[in-house]
XYZ file of C-alpha atoms in Angstrom:
332
model
C 5.661 -32.383 67.905
C 7.372 -35.377 69.580
C 5.723 -38.803 69.121
C 6.779 -41.128 71.943
C 4.717 -44.183 70.920
C 6.972 -46.424 68.723
C 3.968 -47.827 66.816
C 2.735 -44.358 65.959
C 6.262 -43.394 64.888
C 6.402 -46.419 62.552
C 2.947 -45.665 61.150
C 3.813 -42.004 60.489
C 7.104 -42.964 58.809
C 5.288 -45.401 56.513
C 2.674 -42.805 55.620
C 5.281 -40.168 54.810
C 7.230 -42.641 52.687
C 4.136 -43.561 50.681
C 3.213 -39.908 50.140
C 6.730 -39.065 49.016
C 6.773 -42.008 46.618
C 3.421 -41.031 45.150
C 4.557 -37.412 44.660
C 7.784 -38.470 42.941
C 5.833 -40.801 40.688
C 3.311 -38.101 39.824
C 6.105 -35.620 39.237
C 7.824 -37.974 36.802
C 4.540 -38.520 34.930
C 3.934 -34.783 34.576
C 7.425 -33.989 33.321
C 7.553 -37.064 31.146
C 4.648 -35.813 29.016
C 5.826 -34.779 25.570
C 5.718 -31.021 24.982
C 2.935 -29.569 22.869
C 3.820 -29.875 19.221
C 5.241 -26.857 17.456
C 2.276 -26.973 15.043
C -0.116 -26.337 17.922
C 2.048 -23.491 19.186
C 2.242 -21.834 15.777
C 0.408 -18.488 15.612
C -2.738 -18.611 13.525
C -3.867 -16.223 10.808
C -1.722 -14.172 8.453
C 1.890 -13.338 9.228
C 2.978 -9.719 8.968
C 6.249 -9.033 7.164
C 8.512 -5.953 7.257
C 6.241 -2.967 6.544
C 6.534 -0.612 3.603
C 6.495 3.143 4.272
C 4.364 5.740 2.477
C 3.432 9.416 2.828
C -0.243 10.004 2.127
C -1.652 13.485 1.524
C -5.366 14.281 1.766
C -7.124 17.611 1.881
C -9.321 20.164 0.182
C -9.008 23.571 -1.464
C -12.177 25.679 -1.426
C -12.484 28.896 -3.435
C -15.414 31.218 -2.903
C -17.537 32.056 -5.948
C -17.675 35.409 -7.752
C -20.387 36.779 -5.470
C -19.300 35.049 -2.274
C -22.820 33.900 -1.476
C -22.013 30.568 0.179
C -22.217 30.040 3.902
C -22.039 27.335 6.556
C -20.029 24.942 4.408
C -19.691 21.557 6.081
C -16.664 19.590 4.794
C -15.778 15.938 5.488
C -12.662 14.180 4.204
C -11.919 10.457 4.756
C -8.490 9.833 6.246
C -6.490 6.632 6.784
C -6.552 4.880 10.140
C -4.883 1.961 11.921
C -5.645 -1.622 10.933
C -3.818 -4.773 12.055
C -1.553 -4.500 9.004
C -1.397 -0.681 8.922
C -0.098 2.040 11.229
C -0.662 5.736 10.536
C 0.816 8.876 12.091
C -0.371 12.400 11.280
C 2.856 14.351 10.704
C 1.539 17.618 9.267
C -1.785 19.404 9.598
C -2.612 22.748 7.993
C -6.129 24.097 8.400
C -6.914 27.723 7.624
C -8.119 29.486 10.773
C -11.419 30.436 9.151
C -12.564 26.829 9.559
C -14.487 26.073 12.747
C -15.316 22.854 14.594
C -12.366 21.161 12.879
C -11.853 17.684 14.312
C -11.599 13.964 13.544
C -14.483 11.561 13.968
C -14.859 7.793 13.670
C -18.065 6.655 12.015
C -19.348 3.212 11.066
C -16.976 0.210 10.710
C -13.909 2.158 11.779
C -13.985 4.685 8.931
C -12.360 7.958 10.056
C -13.073 11.449 8.714
C -11.735 14.954 9.209
C -14.678 17.359 9.463
C -14.825 21.156 9.567
C -17.231 24.050 9.025
C -16.456 27.165 6.981
C -18.913 29.898 8.096
C -18.474 31.986 4.943
C -16.596 31.444 1.676
C -15.686 34.994 0.683
C -15.610 36.035 -2.951
C -12.669 34.444 -4.849
C -10.834 33.611 -1.610
C -9.190 30.185 -1.190
C -9.330 28.126 1.994
C -7.217 25.023 2.532
C -7.199 21.828 4.578
C -4.032 19.737 4.267
C -3.228 16.529 6.196
C -0.072 14.496 5.636
C 0.320 11.023 7.128
C 3.210 8.647 7.463
C 1.798 5.205 6.785
C 3.384 1.789 7.315
C 1.657 -1.183 5.700
C 2.861 -4.741 6.175
C 2.879 -7.424 3.491
C 0.958 -10.485 4.674
C 1.842 -14.115 4.077
C -0.819 -16.793 4.291
C -1.009 -19.704 6.743
C 1.270 -22.708 6.291
C -1.601 -25.125 6.960
C -4.935 -24.008 5.514
C -6.758 -27.023 6.957
C -6.904 -25.231 10.335
C -9.494 -22.769 9.013
C -13.223 -23.237 8.593
C -16.556 -21.449 8.428
C -17.733 -20.566 11.927
C -20.645 -22.635 13.239
C -21.060 -20.411 16.289
C -22.489 -16.938 16.740
C -20.198 -14.384 15.141
C -18.793 -11.366 17.006
C -20.964 -8.278 16.720
C -18.396 -6.402 14.637
C -18.230 -9.234 12.080
C -21.957 -9.839 11.507
C -22.512 -6.882 9.125
C -20.246 -8.562 6.587
C -22.790 -11.317 5.947
C -25.527 -8.878 4.937
C -26.297 -7.265 1.597
C -24.678 -3.934 0.819
C -25.423 -1.279 -1.830
C -23.632 -3.124 -4.655
C -23.223 -6.629 -3.231
C -26.163 -9.036 -3.374
C -25.853 -12.791 -3.880
C -29.611 -13.562 -4.071
C -29.715 -14.707 -7.685
C -30.586 -18.309 -8.550
C -28.075 -18.613 -11.382
C -25.328 -17.286 -9.144
C -26.127 -19.527 -6.180
C -26.395 -22.593 -8.441
C -23.024 -21.777 -9.956
C -21.417 -21.409 -6.548
C -22.901 -24.732 -5.465
C -21.368 -26.412 -8.513
C -17.977 -24.754 -8.013
C -17.575 -25.951 -4.418
C -19.282 -29.351 -4.740
C -16.085 -31.392 -5.037
C -14.074 -29.496 -2.406
C -13.525 -30.925 1.064
C -12.327 -28.026 3.215
C -13.822 -24.568 3.549
C -10.521 -23.006 2.474
C -10.572 -25.093 -0.724
C -14.157 -23.992 -1.427
C -13.277 -20.311 -1.215
C -10.143 -20.828 -3.271
C -12.213 -22.590 -5.941
C -14.596 -19.608 -6.115
C -11.618 -17.239 -6.332
C -10.057 -19.246 -9.174
C -13.372 -19.538 -11.050
C -13.861 -15.764 -11.010
C -10.275 -15.165 -12.113
C -10.768 -17.555 -15.039
C -14.313 -16.740 -16.143
C -14.922 -13.056 -15.401
C -13.233 -10.332 -17.450
C -11.991 -7.194 -15.749
C -12.962 -4.027 -17.643
C -12.711 -0.264 -17.300
C -16.491 0.112 -17.319
C -18.336 2.065 -14.640
C -19.107 -0.094 -11.584
C -22.540 -1.733 -11.451
C -23.021 -4.574 -8.953
C -21.996 -8.145 -8.170
C -24.961 -9.898 -9.836
C -24.630 -7.979 -13.112
C -20.923 -8.750 -13.103
C -21.694 -12.462 -12.789
C -24.417 -12.485 -15.439
C -22.341 -10.478 -17.939
C -19.111 -12.294 -17.045
C -17.317 -8.944 -16.898
C -17.072 -5.884 -14.699
C -14.942 -3.163 -13.149
C -12.343 -4.070 -10.488
C -14.915 -3.131 -7.841
C -17.522 -5.398 -9.436
C -15.190 -8.381 -9.793
C -14.119 -8.045 -6.167
C -17.740 -7.575 -5.092
C -18.666 -10.809 -6.903
C -16.155 -12.771 -4.831
C -17.526 -11.156 -1.658
C -21.095 -12.015 -2.683
C -20.117 -15.671 -3.185
C -18.433 -15.737 0.228
C -21.545 -14.355 1.906
C -23.710 -16.922 0.149
C -21.459 -19.597 1.711
C -21.964 -17.973 5.167
C -18.445 -16.543 5.156
C -18.192 -12.892 6.280
C -16.364 -10.857 3.644
C -15.777 -7.178 2.896
C -14.225 -4.708 0.487
C -10.787 -3.261 1.241
C -10.346 0.093 -0.480
C -6.674 0.843 -1.046
C -4.736 3.447 -2.999
C -5.454 2.832 -6.672
C -7.414 -0.434 -6.429
C -9.472 -2.752 -4.212
C -9.228 -6.241 -2.794
C -11.356 -8.397 -0.521
C -11.067 -9.890 2.947
C -12.820 -13.046 4.157
C -13.278 -14.313 7.717
C -12.688 -17.873 8.963
C -12.123 -19.384 12.399
C -9.224 -21.656 13.294
C -9.108 -24.926 15.223
C -9.151 -22.881 18.461
C -12.351 -21.059 17.387
C -10.465 -17.792 16.980
C -11.479 -15.638 14.015
C -9.095 -14.290 11.377
C -9.383 -12.012 8.342
C -7.560 -13.121 5.195
C -6.954 -10.977 2.082
C -7.859 -11.971 -1.465
C -6.635 -9.891 -4.390
C -9.169 -10.886 -7.040
C -7.976 -8.363 -9.648
C -4.415 -7.699 -10.743
C -1.816 -9.953 -9.135
C -3.677 -13.076 -7.993
C -3.111 -13.577 -4.261
C -5.342 -15.655 -2.005
C -4.679 -15.424 1.734
C -1.676 -13.156 1.279
C -0.681 -9.704 -0.005
C 2.870 -9.168 -1.203
C 2.484 -5.592 -2.470
C 0.478 -3.687 0.171
C -0.889 -0.207 -0.428
C -2.293 2.535 1.767
C -5.634 1.326 3.125
C -8.224 4.078 2.803
C -11.122 2.195 4.397
C -12.694 -1.229 4.840
C -16.335 -2.145 4.380
C -19.044 -1.677 1.746
C -22.214 -0.615 3.590
C -21.101 2.258 5.795
C -23.477 4.567 7.637
C -22.551 8.255 7.369
C -24.412 10.866 9.474
C -24.996 13.196 6.498
C -26.351 10.470 4.194
C -29.719 8.719 4.328
C -28.506 5.461 2.757
C -25.456 3.314 3.642
C -22.453 4.126 1.462
C -20.531 1.624 -0.638
C -17.467 3.868 -0.315
C -17.175 6.985 1.862
C -15.931 9.831 -0.319
C -15.369 13.529 0.368
C -18.458 15.608 1.057
C -19.420 19.306 1.088
C -22.791 20.883 1.875
C -23.758 24.484 2.548
C -26.128 27.342 1.961
C -26.176 30.076 -0.660
C -26.732 30.664 -4.355
C -23.049 30.838 -5.327
C -21.460 27.393 -4.827
C -17.713 27.492 -4.227
C -15.181 25.705 -6.417
C -13.715 22.700 -4.606
C -10.658 20.560 -5.263
C -10.112 17.458 -3.134
C -6.658 15.963 -2.721
C -5.622 12.314 -2.401
C -2.028 11.601 -3.379
C 1.144 9.770 -2.492
C 4.148 11.916 -1.664
C 7.833 10.953 -1.793
C 8.980 9.238 1.402
C 11.499 11.347 3.300
């Protein structure tokens, strides 16, 4: 377009000059802003370290009885599965061909089982299921700044809500227990400090024993309990404080996980090893994770299960002999 009027040319030139000046000024303001601090860019939650490798063997050996009068045997075996800190690969599977409907299934809270049906267990004959996994589990280091983390004031995700409810062995509704928790956390400012205070109190005041597991309240009242009970007591205290928490069942022991949100309202699970080596927010010696949770619905059971173990059911007057397998193998 050619503008022949000198006044219009002058006006257009002035307008373009002003626009260009404004853009350059705005551009300098934008780029002159200091970059976001490295603290704000830091990933939240636990940090995963170089994983450790394991070989985990699970299975079952079933031998028919002397008369062979057992039929329609349903077998379920819990197997490891992936978690943020764990990766599993099935490297060997041996299932005798007599088994039918052999497959994996995922039930409540991510627990995975291998299930199969043996139509008939013949007299004195052995049938085998053998599954070998390669498992990598990462050590976890805690956050560098715990002040970022707090109890969520918003509605929790659907998959997290069950970990505020009672479970078969975890109940915090006891006046002495709730009063004690109130006293423990009364002088603490941050939510992280409150949970750490509860953790330290249990470590100091509750004795770990080899007794049969009971429940969290009995453990508190008696000031002693099995590793499961001591861990359950910490979880019960967390739930009383409106912090989701759950059992983590690992090879040879248990620990807990608790759930907090960060300053971006993103949720994170943190480990707490209440028994053995005291670790809060971190795990330096990870083990094979068998399952997580403590009130798990299983199709063959009427009541929620504290821990999902192996299971066999069938018909007949001559029950078979059964040996279940859970063991670590040498890493190749």
